[in-house]
Short mmCIF file of C-alpha atoms in Angstrom, two decimals:
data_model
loop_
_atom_site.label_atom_id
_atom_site.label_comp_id
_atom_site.label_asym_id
_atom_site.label_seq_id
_atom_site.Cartn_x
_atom_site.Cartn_y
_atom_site.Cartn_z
CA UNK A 827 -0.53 -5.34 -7.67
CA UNK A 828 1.62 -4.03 -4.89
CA UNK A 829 0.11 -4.26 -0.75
CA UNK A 830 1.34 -3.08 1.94
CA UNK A 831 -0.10 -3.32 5.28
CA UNK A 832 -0.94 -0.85 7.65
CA UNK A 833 1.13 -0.07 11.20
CA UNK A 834 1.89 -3.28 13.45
CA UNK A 835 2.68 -1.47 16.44
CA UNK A 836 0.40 -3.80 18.84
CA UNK A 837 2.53 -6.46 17.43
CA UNK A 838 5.63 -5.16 17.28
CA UNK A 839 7.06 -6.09 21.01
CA UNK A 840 5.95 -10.08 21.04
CA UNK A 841 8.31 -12.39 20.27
CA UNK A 842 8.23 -13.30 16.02
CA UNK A 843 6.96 -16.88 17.09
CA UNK A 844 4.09 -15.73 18.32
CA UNK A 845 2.71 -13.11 15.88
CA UNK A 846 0.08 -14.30 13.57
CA UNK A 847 1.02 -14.73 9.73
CA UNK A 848 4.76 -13.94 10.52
CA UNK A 849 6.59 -16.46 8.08
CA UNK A 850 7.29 -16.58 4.32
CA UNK A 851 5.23 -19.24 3.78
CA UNK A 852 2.23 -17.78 5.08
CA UNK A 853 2.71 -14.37 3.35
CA UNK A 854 3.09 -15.98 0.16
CA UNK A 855 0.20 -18.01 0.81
CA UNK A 856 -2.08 -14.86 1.20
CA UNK A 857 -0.37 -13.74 -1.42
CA UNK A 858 -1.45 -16.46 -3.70
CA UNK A 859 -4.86 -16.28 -2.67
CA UNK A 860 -4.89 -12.51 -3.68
CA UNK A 861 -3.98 -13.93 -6.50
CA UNK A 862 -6.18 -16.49 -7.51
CA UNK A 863 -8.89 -14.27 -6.54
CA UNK A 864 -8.20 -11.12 -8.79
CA UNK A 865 -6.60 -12.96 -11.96
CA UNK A 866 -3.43 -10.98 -10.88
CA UNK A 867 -0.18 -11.27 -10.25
CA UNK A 868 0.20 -9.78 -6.47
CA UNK A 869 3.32 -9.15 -4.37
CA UNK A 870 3.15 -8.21 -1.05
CA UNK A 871 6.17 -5.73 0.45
CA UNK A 872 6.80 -5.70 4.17
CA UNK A 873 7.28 -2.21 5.54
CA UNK A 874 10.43 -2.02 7.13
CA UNK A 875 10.83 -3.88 11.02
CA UNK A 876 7.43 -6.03 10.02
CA UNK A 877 7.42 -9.88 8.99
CA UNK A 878 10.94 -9.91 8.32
CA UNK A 879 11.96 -6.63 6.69
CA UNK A 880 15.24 -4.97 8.46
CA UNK A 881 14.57 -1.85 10.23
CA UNK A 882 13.06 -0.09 13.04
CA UNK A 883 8.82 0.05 13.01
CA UNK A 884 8.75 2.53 15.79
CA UNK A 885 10.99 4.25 13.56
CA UNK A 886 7.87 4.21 10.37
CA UNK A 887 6.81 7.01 8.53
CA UNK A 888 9.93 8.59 8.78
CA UNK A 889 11.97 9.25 5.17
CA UNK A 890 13.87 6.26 5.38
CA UNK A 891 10.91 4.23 5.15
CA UNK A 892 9.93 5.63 2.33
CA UNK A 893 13.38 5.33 0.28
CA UNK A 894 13.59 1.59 1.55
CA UNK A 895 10.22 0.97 0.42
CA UNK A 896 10.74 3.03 -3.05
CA UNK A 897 13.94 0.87 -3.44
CA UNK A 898 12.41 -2.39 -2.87
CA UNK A 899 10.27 -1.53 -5.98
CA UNK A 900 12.47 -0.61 -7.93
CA UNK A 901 14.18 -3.41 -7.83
CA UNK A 902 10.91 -5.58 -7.73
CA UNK A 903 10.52 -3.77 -11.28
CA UNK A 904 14.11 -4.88 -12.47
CA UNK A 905 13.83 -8.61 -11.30
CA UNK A 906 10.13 -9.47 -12.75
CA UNK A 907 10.56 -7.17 -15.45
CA UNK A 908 7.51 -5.02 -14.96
CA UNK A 909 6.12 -1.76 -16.91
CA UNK A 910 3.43 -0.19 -14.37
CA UNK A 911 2.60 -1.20 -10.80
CA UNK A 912 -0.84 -0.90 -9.20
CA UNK A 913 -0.72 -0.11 -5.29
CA UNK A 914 -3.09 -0.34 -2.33
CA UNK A 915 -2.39 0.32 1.11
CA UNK A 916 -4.04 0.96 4.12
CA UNK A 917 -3.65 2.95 7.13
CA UNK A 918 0.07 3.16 7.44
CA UNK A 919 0.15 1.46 3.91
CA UNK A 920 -1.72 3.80 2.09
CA UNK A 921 0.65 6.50 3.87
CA UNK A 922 3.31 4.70 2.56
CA UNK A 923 2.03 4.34 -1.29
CA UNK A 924 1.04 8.07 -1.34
CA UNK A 925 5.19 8.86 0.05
CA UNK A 926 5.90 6.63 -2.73
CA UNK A 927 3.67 8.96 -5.13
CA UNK A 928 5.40 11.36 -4.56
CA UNK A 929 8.89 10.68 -4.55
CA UNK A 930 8.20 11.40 -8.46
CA UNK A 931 8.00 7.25 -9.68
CA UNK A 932 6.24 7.36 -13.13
CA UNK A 933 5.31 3.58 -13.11
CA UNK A 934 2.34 3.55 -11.31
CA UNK A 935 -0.87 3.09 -12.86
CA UNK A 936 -3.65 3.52 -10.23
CA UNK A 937 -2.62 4.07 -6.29
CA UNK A 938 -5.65 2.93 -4.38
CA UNK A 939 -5.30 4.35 -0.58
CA UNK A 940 -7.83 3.79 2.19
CA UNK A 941 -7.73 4.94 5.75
CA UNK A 942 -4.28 6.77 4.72
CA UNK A 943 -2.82 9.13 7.44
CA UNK A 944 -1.43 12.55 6.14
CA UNK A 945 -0.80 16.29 8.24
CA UNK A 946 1.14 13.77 10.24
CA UNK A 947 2.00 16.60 13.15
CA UNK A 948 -1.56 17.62 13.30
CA UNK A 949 -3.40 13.86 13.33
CA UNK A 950 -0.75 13.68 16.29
CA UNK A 951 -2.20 16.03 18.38
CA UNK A 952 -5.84 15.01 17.68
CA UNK A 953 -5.18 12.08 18.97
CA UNK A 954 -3.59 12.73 21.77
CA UNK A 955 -6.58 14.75 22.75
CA UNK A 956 -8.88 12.20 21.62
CA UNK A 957 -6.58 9.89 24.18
CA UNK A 958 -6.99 12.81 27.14
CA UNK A 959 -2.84 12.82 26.64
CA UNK A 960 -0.50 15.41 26.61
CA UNK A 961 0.44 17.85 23.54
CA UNK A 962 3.88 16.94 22.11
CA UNK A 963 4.28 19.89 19.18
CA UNK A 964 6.30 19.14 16.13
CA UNK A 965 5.95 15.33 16.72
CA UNK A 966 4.55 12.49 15.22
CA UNK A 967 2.13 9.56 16.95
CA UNK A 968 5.47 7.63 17.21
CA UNK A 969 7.21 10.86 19.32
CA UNK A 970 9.55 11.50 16.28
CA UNK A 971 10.21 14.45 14.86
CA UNK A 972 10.23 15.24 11.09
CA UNK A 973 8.33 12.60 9.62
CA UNK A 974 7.59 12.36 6.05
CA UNK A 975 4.17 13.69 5.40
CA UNK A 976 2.78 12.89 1.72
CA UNK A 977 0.62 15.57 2.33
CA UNK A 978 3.60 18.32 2.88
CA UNK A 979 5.12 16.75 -0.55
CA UNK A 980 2.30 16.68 -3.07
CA UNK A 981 4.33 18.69 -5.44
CA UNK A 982 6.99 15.76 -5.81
CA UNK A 983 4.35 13.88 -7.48
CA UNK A 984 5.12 13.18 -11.08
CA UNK A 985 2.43 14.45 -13.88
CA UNK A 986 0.71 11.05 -15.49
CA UNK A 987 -2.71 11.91 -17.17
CA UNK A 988 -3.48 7.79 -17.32
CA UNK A 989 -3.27 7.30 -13.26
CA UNK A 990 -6.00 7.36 -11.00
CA UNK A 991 -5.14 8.11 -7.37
CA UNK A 992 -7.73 6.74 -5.04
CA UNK A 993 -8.34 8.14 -2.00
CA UNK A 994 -11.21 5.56 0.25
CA UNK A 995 -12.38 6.91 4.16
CA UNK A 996 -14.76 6.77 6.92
CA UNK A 997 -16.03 9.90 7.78
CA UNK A 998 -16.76 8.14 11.06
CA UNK A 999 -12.77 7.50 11.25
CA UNK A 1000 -10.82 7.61 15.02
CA UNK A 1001 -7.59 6.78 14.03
CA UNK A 1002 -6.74 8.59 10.59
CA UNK A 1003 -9.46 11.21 10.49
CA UNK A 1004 -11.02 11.85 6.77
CA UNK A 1005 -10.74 15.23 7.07
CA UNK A 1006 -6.80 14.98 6.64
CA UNK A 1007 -7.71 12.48 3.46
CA UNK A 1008 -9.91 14.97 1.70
CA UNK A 1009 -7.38 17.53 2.46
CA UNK A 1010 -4.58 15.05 0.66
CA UNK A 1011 -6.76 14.61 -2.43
CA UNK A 1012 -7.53 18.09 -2.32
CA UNK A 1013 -3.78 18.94 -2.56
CA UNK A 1014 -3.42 16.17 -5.41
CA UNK A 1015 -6.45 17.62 -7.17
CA UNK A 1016 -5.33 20.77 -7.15
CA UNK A 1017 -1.94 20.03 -8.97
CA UNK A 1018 -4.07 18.73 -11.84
CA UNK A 1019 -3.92 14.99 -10.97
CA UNK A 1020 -6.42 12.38 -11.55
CA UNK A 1021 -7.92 11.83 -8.19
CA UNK A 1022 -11.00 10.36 -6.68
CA UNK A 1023 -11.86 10.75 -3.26
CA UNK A 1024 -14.75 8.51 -1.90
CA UNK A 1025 -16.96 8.41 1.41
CA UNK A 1026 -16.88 4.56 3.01
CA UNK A 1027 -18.49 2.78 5.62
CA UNK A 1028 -15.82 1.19 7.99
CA UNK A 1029 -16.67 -1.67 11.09
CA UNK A 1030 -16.67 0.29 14.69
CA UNK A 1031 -15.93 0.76 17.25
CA UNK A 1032 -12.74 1.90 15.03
CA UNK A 1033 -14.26 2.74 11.59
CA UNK A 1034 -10.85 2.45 10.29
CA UNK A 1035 -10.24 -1.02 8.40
CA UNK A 1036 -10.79 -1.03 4.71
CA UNK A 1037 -8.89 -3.54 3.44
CA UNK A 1038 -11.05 -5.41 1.73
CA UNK A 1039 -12.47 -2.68 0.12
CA UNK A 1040 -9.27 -1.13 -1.02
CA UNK A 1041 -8.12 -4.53 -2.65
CA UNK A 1042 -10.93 -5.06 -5.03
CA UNK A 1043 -11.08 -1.17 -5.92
CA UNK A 1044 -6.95 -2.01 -6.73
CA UNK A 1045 -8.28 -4.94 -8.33
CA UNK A 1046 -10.68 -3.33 -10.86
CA UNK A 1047 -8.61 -0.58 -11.38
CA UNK A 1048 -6.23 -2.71 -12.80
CA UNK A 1049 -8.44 -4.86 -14.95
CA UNK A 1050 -10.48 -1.41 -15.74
CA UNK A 1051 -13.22 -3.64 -14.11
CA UNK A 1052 -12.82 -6.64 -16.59
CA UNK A 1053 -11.16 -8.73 -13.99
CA UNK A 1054 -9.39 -10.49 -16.51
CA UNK A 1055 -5.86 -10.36 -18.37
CA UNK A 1056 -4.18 -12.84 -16.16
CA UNK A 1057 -4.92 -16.85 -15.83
CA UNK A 1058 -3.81 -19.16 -13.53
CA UNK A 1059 -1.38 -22.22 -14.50
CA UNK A 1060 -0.18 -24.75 -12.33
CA UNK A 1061 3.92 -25.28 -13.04
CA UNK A 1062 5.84 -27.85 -10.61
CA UNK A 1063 2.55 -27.86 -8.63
CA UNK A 1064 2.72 -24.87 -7.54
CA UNK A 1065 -0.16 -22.07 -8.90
CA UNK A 1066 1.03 -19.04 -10.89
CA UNK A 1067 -0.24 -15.97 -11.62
CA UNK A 1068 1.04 -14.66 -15.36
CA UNK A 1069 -0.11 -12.46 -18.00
CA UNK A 1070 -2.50 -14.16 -20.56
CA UNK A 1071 0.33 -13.18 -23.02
CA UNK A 1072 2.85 -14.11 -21.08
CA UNK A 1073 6.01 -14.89 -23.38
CA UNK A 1074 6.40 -18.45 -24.17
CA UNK A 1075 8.84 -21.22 -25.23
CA UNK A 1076 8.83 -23.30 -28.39
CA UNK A 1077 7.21 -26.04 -26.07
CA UNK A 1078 4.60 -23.67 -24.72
CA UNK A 1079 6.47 -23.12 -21.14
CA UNK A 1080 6.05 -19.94 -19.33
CA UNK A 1081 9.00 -17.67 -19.22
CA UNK A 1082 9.96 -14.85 -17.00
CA UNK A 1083 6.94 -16.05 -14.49
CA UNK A 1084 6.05 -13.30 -12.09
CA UNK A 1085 4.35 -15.77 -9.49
CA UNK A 1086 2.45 -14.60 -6.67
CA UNK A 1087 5.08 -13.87 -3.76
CA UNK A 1088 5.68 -12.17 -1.00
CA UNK A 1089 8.85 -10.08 0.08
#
């Protein structure tokens, strides 16, 4: 199960010391705990210019954001050695795993996106009204121009009758309105996907955060709501996440461990 996190703009501009969760050993802590929780192996993949990833996060949903991250999988994939991923994002991560949709990868199994923006240019200009500030046309919430809007490239998405696309909102949403969401999995729908779009009640004053939600829907999607095919075994004291047929030794050791990290 892949996560990324949604936009850390409020965060971007302290100094690293000081912004919660911002080491390795904390990420692969949460990691681990994702983990333990689902029966799953988990890895968690910074967007680029958050907890350590090089790049620019005022420079986010831009193309190059999108390529970094679809690199980063693929060689995730080539390292551990893995057939199909399972994704869940949200906000700015579910953004991110829908790009990733459809820059045509054919190893995902279920995409599970909540709170996702899409018809970048236009959620730009509602909020600027919502914010009483001025119209900038042609540019996204970060002022850029040309970002990469899933919702513009549905048609790069890459025909796989055994995935299930996801797509989880508020109607009651003020920061990625659910209109532009049902208008995503319209698009998807529409090109004969698998897709499931579904109505969720999200904390105010916001009604935006669903990240709990979106991790056990990523969770049973993977497990096809078993929540099992994985156990937990302690190695060097440390607790691992690997496949309950996991290859194994003449002695009974693990190999090829894919252990709960984060990158």
């Amino acid at each position: 199960m892949i996560v990324f996190y949604g936009d850390r703009t409020s965060r971007a501009r302290r100094d690293p010391s000081m912004i919660p969760n911002n080491t390795v050993r904390a990420q692969r802590a949460y990691a681990a705990r994702l983990s333990t929780r689902f029966g799953l192996p988990v890895i968690i993949v910074a967007r680029p210019g958050t907890y350590g990833s090089s790049g620019n996060h005022f420079h986010r949903r831009q193309a190059a954001e999108f390529l970094a991250l679809n690199g980063a999988l693929d060689a995730i994939r080539k390292r551990h050695r893995i057939g199909r991923f399972v994704l869940v994002g949200q906000s700015g991560g579910a953004t991110a795993a829908a790009a990733l949709l459809t820059l045509g990868r054919t190893d995902i199994s279920c995409a599970v996106l909540t709170s996702g923006a899409y018809a970048l240019v236009e959620r730009a200009e509602f909020l600027r009204r919502q914010n009483g500030l001025p119209s900038r046309p042609g540019r996204d919430e970060t002022g850029l121009r040309n970002p990469y809007d899933p919702l513009a490239y549905v048609s790069g998405i890459a025909p796989d009758k055994n995935r299930l696309i996801i797509v989880i909102g508020s109607p009651e949403d003020r920061l990625t309105p659910f209109r532009f969401q049902k208008e995503f999995a319209d698009a998807v729908e529409a090109r004969g996907h698998r897709v499931r779009l579904t109505e969720h009640a999200a904390p105010p004053p916001l009604h935006h955060v669903l990240t709990g939600v979106g991790l056990r829907t990523a969770a049973q999607c993977a497990t096809g709501g078993r929540g099992r095919g994985a156990t937990v075994e302690t190695l060097s004291g440390r607790s691992q996440i690997v496949p309950s047929k996991a290859p194994r030794g003449p002695n009974g050791q693990i190999r090829n461990i894919l252990s709960a990290t984060a990158l």
